[in-house]
Short mmCIF file of C-alpha atoms and ligand atoms in Angstrom, two decimals:
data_model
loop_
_atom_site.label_atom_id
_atom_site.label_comp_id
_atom_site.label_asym_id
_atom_site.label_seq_id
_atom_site.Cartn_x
_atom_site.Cartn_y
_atom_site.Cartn_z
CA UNK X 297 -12.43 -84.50 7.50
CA UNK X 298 -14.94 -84.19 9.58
CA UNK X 299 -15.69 -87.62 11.82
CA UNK X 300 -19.18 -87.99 13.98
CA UNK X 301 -18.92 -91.34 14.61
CA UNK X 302 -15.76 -94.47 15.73
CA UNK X 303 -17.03 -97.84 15.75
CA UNK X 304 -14.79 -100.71 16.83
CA UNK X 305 -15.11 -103.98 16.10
CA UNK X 306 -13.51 -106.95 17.85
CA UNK X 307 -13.09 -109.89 15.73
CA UNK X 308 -12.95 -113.66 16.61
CA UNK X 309 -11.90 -115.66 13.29
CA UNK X 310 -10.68 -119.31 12.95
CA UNK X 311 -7.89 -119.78 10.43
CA UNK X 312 -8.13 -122.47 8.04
CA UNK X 313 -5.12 -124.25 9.13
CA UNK X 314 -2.83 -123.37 12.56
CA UNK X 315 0.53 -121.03 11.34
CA UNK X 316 3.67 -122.30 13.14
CA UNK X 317 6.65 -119.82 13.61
CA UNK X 318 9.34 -120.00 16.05
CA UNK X 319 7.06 -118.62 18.60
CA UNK X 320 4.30 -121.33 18.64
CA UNK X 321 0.81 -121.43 16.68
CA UNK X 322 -1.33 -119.28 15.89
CA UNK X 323 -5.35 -120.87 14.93
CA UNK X 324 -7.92 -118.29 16.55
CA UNK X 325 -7.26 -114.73 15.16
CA UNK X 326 -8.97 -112.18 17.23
CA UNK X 327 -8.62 -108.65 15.62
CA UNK X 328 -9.50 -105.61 15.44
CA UNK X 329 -11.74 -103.71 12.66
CA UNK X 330 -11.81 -99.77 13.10
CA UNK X 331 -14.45 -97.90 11.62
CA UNK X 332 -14.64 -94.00 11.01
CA UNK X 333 -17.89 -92.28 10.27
CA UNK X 334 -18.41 -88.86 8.27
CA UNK X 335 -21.34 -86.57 8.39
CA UNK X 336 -22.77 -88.20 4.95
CA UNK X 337 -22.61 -91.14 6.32
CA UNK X 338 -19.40 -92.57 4.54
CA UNK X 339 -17.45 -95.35 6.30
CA UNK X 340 -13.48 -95.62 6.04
CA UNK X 341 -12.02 -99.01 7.57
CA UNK X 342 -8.96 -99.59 9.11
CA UNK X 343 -7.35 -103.52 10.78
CA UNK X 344 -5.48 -102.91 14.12
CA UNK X 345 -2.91 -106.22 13.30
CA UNK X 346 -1.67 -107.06 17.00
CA UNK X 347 -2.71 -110.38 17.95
CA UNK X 348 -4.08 -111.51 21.07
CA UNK X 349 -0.59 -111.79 22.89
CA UNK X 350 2.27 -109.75 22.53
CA UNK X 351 4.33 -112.28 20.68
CA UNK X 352 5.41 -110.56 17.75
CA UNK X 353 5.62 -107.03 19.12
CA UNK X 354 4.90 -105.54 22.59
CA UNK X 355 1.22 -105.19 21.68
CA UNK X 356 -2.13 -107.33 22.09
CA UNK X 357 -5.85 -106.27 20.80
CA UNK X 358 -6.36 -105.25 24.30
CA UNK X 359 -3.74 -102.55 24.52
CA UNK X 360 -4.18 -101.23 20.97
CA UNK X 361 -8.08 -100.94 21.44
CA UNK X 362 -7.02 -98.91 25.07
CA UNK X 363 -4.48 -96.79 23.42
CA UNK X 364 -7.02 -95.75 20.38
CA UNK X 365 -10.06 -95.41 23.65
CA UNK X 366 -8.14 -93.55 25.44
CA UNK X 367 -5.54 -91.70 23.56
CA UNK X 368 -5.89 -91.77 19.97
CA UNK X 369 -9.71 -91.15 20.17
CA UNK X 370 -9.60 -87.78 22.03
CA UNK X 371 -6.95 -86.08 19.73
CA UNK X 372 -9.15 -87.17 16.64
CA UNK X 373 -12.41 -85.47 18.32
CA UNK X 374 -9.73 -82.04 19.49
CA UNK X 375 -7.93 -81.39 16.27
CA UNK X 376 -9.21 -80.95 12.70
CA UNK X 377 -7.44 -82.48 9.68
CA UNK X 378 -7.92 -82.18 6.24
CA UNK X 379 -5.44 -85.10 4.76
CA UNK X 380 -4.94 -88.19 6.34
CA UNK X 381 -1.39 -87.82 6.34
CA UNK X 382 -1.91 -85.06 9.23
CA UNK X 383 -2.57 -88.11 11.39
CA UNK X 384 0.72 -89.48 12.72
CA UNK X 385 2.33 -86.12 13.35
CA UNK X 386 -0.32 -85.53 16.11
CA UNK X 387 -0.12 -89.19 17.70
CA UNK X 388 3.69 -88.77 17.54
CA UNK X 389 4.27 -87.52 21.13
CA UNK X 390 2.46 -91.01 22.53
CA UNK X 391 5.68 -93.71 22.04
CA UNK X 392 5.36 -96.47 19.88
CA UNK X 393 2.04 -98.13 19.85
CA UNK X 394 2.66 -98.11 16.18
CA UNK X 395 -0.51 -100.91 15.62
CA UNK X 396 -2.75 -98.83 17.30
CA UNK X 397 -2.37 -96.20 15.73
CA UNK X 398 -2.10 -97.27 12.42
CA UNK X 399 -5.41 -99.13 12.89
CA UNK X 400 -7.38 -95.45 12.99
CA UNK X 401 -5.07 -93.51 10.64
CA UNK X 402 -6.07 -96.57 8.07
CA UNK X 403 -9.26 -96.23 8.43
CA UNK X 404 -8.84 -92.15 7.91
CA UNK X 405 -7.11 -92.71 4.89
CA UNK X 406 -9.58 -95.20 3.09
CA UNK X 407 -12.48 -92.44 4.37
CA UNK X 408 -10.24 -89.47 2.57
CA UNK X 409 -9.93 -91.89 -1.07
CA UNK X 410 -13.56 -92.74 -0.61
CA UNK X 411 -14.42 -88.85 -0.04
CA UNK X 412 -12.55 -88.06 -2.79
CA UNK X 413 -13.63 -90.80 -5.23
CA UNK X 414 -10.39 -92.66 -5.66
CA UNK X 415 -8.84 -95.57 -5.19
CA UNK X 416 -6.50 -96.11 -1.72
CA UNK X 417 -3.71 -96.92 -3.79
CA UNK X 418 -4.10 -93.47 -5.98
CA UNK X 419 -4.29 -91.41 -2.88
CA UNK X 420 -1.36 -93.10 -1.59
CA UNK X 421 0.75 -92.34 -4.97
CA UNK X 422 0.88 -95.59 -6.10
CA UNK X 423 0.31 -96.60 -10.22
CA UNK X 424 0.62 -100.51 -10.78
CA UNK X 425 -2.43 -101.91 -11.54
CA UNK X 426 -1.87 -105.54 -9.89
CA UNK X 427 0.60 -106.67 -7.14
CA UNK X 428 2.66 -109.48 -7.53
CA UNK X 429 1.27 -112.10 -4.56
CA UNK X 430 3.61 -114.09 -2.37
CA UNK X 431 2.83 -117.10 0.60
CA UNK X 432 4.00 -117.66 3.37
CA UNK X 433 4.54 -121.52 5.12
CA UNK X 434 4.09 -122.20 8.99
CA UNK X 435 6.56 -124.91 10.40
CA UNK X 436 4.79 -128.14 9.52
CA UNK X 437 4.74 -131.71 11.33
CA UNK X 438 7.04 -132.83 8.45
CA UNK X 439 9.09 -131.86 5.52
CA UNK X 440 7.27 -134.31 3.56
CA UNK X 441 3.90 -132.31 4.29
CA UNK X 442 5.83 -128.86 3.46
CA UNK X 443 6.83 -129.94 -0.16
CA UNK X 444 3.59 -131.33 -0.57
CA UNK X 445 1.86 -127.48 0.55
CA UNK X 446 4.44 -126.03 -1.84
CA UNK X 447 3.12 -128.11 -4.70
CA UNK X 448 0.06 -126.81 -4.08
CA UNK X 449 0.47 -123.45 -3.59
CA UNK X 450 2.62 -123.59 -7.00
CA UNK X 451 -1.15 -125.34 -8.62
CA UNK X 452 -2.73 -122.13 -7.74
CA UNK X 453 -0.40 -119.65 -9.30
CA UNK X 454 2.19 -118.54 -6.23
CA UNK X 455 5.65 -117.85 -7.54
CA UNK X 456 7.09 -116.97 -4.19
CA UNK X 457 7.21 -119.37 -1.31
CA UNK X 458 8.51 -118.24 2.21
CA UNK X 459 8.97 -120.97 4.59
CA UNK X 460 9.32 -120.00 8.69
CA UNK X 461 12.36 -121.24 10.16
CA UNK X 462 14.07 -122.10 13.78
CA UNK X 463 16.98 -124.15 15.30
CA UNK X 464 16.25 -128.00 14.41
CA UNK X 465 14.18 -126.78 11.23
CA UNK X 466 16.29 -124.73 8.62
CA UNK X 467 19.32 -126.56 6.92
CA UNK X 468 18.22 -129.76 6.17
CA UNK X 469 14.40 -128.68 5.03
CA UNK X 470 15.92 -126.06 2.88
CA UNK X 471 17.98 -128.73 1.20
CA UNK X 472 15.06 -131.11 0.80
CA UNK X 473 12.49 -127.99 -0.67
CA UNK X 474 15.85 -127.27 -3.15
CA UNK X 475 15.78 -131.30 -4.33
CA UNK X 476 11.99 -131.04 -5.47
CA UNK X 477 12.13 -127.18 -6.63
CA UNK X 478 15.52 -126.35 -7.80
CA UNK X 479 14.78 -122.72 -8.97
CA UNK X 480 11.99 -121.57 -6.90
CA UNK X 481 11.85 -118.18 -5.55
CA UNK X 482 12.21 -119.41 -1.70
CA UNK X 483 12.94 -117.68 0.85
CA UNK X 484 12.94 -118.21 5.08
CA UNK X 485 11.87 -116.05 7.73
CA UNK X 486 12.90 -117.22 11.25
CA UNK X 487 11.40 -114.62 13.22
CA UNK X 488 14.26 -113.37 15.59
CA UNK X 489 15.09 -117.38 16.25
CA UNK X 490 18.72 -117.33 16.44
CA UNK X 491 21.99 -115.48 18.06
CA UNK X 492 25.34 -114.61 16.54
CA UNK X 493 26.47 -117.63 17.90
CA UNK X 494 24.51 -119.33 15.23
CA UNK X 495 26.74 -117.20 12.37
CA UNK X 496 28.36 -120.83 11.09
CA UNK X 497 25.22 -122.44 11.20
CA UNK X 498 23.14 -119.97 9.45
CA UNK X 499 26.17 -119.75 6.78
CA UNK X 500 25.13 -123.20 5.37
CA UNK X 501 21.69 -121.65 4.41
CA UNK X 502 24.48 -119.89 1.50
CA UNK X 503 24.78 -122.60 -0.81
CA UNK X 504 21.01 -122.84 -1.54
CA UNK X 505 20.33 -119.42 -3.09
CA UNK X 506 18.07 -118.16 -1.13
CA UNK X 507 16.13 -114.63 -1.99
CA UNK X 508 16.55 -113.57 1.59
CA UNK X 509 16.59 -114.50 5.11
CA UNK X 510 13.88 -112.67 7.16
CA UNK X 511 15.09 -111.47 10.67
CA UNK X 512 17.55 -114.09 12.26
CA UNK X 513 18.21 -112.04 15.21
CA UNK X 514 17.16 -110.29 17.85
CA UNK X 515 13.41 -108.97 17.19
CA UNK X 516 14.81 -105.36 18.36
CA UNK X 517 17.98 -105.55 17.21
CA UNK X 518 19.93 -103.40 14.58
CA UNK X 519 23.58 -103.60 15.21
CA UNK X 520 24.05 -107.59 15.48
CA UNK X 521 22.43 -107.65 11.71
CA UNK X 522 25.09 -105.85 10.78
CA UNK X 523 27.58 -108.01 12.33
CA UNK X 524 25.89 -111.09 10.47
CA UNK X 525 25.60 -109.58 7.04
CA UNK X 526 29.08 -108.79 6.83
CA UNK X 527 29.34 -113.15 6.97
CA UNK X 528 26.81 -114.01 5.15
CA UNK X 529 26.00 -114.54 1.01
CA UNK X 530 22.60 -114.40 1.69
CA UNK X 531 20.82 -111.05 1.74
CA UNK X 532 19.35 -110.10 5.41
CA UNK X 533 15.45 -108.92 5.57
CA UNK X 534 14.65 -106.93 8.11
CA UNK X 535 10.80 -107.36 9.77
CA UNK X 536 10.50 -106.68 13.55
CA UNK X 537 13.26 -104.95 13.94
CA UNK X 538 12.22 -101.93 11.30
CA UNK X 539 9.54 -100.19 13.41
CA UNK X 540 9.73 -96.32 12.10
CA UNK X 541 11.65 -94.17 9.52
CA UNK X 542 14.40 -93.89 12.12
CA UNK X 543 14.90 -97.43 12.77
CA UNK X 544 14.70 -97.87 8.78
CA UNK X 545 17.69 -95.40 8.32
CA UNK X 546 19.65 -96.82 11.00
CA UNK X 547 19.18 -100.53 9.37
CA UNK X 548 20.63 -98.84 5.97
CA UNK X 549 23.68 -97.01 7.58
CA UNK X 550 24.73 -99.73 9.54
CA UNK X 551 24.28 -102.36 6.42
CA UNK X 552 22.17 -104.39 8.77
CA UNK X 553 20.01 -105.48 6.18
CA UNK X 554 19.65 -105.55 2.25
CA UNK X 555 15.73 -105.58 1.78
CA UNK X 556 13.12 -104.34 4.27
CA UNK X 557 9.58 -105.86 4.95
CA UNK X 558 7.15 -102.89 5.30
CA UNK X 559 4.15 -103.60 7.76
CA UNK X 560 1.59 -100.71 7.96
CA UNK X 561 0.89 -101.97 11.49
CA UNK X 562 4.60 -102.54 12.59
CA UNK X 563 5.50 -99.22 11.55
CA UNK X 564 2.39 -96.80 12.93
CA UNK X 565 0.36 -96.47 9.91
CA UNK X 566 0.74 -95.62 5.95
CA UNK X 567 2.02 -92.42 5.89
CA UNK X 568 5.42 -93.77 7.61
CA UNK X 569 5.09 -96.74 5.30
CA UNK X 570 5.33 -94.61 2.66
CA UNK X 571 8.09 -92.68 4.16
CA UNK X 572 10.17 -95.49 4.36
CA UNK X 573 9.09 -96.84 1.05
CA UNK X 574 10.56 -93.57 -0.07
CA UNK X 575 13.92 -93.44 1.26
CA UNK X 576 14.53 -97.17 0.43
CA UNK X 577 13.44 -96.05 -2.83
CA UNK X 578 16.41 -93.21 -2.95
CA UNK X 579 18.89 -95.84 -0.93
CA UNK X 580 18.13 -98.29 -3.50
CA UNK X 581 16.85 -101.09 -1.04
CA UNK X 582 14.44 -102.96 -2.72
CA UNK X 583 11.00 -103.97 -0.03
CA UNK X 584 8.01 -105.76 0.33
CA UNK X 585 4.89 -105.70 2.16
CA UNK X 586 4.42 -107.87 4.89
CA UNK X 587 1.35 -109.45 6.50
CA UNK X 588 -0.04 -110.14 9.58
CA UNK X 589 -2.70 -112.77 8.89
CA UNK X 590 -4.80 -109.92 8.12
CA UNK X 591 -8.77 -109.89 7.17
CA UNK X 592 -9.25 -109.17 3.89
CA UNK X 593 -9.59 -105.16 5.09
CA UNK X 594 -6.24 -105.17 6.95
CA UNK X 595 -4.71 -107.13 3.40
CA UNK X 596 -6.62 -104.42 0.92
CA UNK X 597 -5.05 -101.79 2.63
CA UNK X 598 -1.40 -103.80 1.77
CA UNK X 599 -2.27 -104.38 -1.76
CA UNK X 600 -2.91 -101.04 -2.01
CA UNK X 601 0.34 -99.91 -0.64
CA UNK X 602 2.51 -102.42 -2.66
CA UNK X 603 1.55 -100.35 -5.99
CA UNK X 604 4.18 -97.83 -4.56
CA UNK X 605 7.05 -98.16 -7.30
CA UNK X 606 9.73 -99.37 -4.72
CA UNK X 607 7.67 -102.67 -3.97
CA UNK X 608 9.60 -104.41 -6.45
CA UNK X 609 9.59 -107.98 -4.84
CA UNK X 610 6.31 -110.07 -4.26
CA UNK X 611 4.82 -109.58 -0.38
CA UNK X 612 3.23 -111.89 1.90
CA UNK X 613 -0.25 -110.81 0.22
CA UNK X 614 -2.37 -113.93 -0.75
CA UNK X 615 -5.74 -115.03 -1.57
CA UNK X 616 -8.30 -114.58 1.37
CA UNK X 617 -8.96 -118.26 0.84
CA UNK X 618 -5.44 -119.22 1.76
CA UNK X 619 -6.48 -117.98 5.12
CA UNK X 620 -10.69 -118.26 5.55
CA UNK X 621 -13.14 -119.87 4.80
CA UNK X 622 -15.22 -117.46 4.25
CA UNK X 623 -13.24 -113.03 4.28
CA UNK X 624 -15.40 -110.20 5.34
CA UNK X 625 -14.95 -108.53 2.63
CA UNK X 626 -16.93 -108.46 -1.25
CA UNK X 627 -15.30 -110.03 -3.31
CA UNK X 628 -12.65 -111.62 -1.84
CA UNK X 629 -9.04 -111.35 -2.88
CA UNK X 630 -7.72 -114.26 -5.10
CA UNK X 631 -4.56 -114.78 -6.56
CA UNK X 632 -4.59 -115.09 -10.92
CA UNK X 633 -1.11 -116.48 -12.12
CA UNK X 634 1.11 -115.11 -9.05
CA UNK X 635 -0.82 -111.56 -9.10
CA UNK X 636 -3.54 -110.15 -7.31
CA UNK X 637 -5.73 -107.45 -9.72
CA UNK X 638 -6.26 -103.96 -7.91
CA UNK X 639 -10.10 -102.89 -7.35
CA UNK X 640 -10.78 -99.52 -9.26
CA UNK X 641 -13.54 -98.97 -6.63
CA UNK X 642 -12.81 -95.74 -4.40
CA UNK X 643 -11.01 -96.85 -1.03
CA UNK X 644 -9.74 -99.94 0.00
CA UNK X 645 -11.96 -101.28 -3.71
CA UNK X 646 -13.57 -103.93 -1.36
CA UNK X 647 -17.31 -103.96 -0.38
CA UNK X 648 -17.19 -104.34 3.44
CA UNK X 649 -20.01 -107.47 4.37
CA UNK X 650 -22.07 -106.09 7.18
CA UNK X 651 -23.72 -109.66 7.76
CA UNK X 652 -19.96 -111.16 8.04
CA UNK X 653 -19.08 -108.11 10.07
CA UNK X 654 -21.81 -109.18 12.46
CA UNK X 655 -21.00 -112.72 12.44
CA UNK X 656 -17.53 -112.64 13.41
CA UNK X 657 -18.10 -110.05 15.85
CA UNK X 658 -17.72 -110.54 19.93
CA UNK X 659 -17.64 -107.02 21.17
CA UNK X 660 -18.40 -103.52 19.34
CA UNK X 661 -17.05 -100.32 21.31
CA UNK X 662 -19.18 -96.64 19.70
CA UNK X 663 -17.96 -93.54 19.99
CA UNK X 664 -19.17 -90.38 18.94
CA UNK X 665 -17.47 -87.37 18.76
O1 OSB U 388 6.95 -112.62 10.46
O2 OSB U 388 6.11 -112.08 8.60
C1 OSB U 388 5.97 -112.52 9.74
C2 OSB U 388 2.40 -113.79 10.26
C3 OSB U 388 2.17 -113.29 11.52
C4 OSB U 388 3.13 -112.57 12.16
C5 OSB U 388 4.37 -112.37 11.57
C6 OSB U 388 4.62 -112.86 10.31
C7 OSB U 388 3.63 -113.60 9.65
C8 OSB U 388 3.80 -114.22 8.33
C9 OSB U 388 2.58 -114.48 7.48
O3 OSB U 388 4.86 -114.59 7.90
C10 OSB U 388 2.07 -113.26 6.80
C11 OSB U 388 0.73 -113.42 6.13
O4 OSB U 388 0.57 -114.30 5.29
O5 OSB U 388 -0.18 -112.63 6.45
MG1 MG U 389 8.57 -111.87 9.33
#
C-alpha cells in the first residue's frame, strides 16, 4: 500500500439539535476527516471521533491531529504495509491515543477495500447485508418533550431507543417512558454519572426491564462494575471503560459487564474492534457498535463493522438526518423499518461530496510522503 499523499481535514458542523449527557451539551461538532492518497490516485477516508474537549476520553481534535502530525505520520512514510491490519501493531509502542490512531488506520482500510474492489464490510469479514439501526436521546428540558421525541423516532422506523441518564434524571423518566411504551426496547446510558454509593438507587432502574444500562461508573473503571453487577437485574454495558482487547478481557473475567459497546475510535482502530468483536464472540458476550456523533464517513465505517456476526443487538447507528441537515457523504444514510441497507460500492459504499467537504471545512493540513 503504497501512500503519496495525507490530507486532513478539520471539520466545523452544527448539529441539528444540542445532545445532553451527564457531561453538558454538545451543538458544534468539530471533527476530523483523514484522507490517504495512493499512486493512482485512489482516496481511502477515515473520522478521527474526539471532540473538541476531552470530555469523553482524554483526547480533543487538537491532540489527535498532533499525535497523527507528528507520530503516526512518520511511521506510515518509514514502514511499508501490505494489509491494513499491519497498522496498529506498528503504532502500538505510542500509549493510548486510540482516536488518533484509528482515524488513519480507517482511512487505510477503506483505501485497501477500495484497491481491492470490495466492500469495507467484506474486507473486514463481515456478511449481513443490512444493520439493524438504533437512537440515541440527549437529556431533554422535560420528560414530556422526551416521550414526545420517542414517538417520533418510533414514526420513522427506530426499534431501539437509548435515553442518557444522570442523578435527578433516571428513575422517575424511566417510569414515565415505560407508561406510554410498555414493551419498547429501551435502554439508558449514563455516561460514568454515578458511584457505588448509588447501588440502591440504581437498583430501582430493575423493575422496568431494561435491555442494559450503559456505563454507571467510573469512565476508567473495571473492578467497581463488577461490584455493581453482582446487585443488579439489569445487564451492565460497558462504553468508556473498554478501551483495548486487554481492557475487554479484563471486563469479561471480572463479570464487570454483560454486553460491550465497540467504538472504532475508543478502541484504536478496526482491527482491535474486530479483535474484541472476536473474543466476545467466543465468550459469548453479545455487542454493539457505538457512535460518536459521527459524519456520515466516521458512521459508514460503523455500519460496516456491525455486519461482523457478533453484532447481534442494534447500535447507536442512525440516519444522517437524525444528526444534519445536510451529511458529507452521497447518499446519505437513512434508516428503512429499524435497518440501515449496506452499500455494495467498494469501501466505505459512500460517495465522499468534495463541495460539502469544502464547505464544512476550517483548516486542511497536506502531507506528502
Ligand atoms: O456515550 O455512547 C455515548 C455520543 C457522544 C459521545 C458518547 C456517546 C454518544 C451517544 C450518541 O450516545 C451516539 C450517536 O448517536 O452517535
Ligand atoms: Mg455511551
Amino acid at each position: 500500500m503504497k501512500i503519496k499523499k495525507i490530507v486532513l481535514h478539520i471539520l466545523q458542523m452544527r448539529l441539528k439539535a444540542p445532545f445532553s449527557t451527564s457531561y453538558g451539551d454538545i451543538h458544534d461538532r468539530e471533527l476530523l476527516i483523514v484522507e490517504v492518497k495512493d499512486d493512482d490516485g485512489a482516496a481511502g477516508f477515515g473520522e478521527g471521533v474526539a471532540f473538541s474537549t476531552p470530555w469523553y476520553t482524554e483526547e480533543t481534535v487538537k491532540t489527535t491531529v498532533h499525535m497523527i502530525e507528528d507520530f503516526l505520520i512518520p511511521i506510515l512514510s518509514k514502514t511499508s504495509f501490505h494489509h491494513p491490519r499491519e497498522l496498529a501493531e506498528s503504532f502500538r509502542f505510542i500509549r493510548r491515543n486510540y482516536m488518533a490512531k484509528a482515524a488513519l488506520e480507517g482511512a487505510m482500510w477503506d483505501l485497501y477495500a477500495k484497491q481491492q474492489n470490495i466492500p469495507l464490510s467484506q474486507a473486514l469479514g463481515g456478511m449481513k447485508k443490512e444493520v439493524e439501526a438504533g437512537v440515541s436521546i440527549g437529556i431533554q428540558p422535560t420528560i414530556k418533550d422526551l416521550i414526545s421525541l420517542i414517538e417520533q423516532y418510533q414514526e420513522e422506523g427506530y426499534k431501539r431507543v437509548k435515553i442518557k441518564i444522570k442523578p435527578g434524571w433516571d428513575i422517575e423518566v424511566v417510569k414515565e417512558i415505560r407508561k406510554h411504551f410498555p414493551n419498547l426496547d429501551l435502554m439508558a446510558d449514563a455516561n460514568s454519572a454515578y458511584t457505588l454509593k448509588d447501588i440502591n438507587h440504581l437498583k430501582q432502574l430493575d423493575e422496568f426491564q431494561l435491555m442494559m444500562i450503559e456505563q454507571p461508573l467510573a469512565h476508567d473503571d473495571i473492578v467497581d462494575h463488577s461490584k455493581l453487577q453482582k446487585e443488579l437485574d439489569t445487564p451492565i454495558c460497558l462504553d468508556e471503560s473498554i478501551c483495548s482487547f486487554e481492557d475487554a478481557r479484563k471486563a469479561v473475567e471480572l463479570r464487570s459487564c454483560k454486553i460491550m459497546n465497540i467504538k472504532i475510535g475508543r478502541v484504536g482502530g478496526l482491527t482491535e474492534a474486530k479483535k474484541i468483536h472476536d473474543f466476545c464472540k467466543e465468550q459469548n458476550v453479545p455487542v454493539w457498535c457505538g457512535g460518536m456523533l459521527e459524519s456520515g464517513i466516521g458512521r459508514a465505517h460503523n455500519i460496516a463493522l456491525a455486519t461482523l456476526e457478533q453484532f447481534t443487538l442494534p447500535g447507536d447507528i442512525s440516519s444522517s438526518s437524525k444528526y444534519w441537515e445536510e451529511d458529507i457523504i452521497e447518499p446519505e444514510i437513512s434508516v428503512y423499518n429499524g435497518k440501515i441497507a449496506l452499500p455494495d460500492n467498494p469501501g466505505i459504499g459512500f460517495h465522499v461530496s468534495r463541495e460539502k467537504l469544502k464547505k464544512y471545512t476550517v483548516e486542511t493540513k497536506v502531507f506528502t510522503l
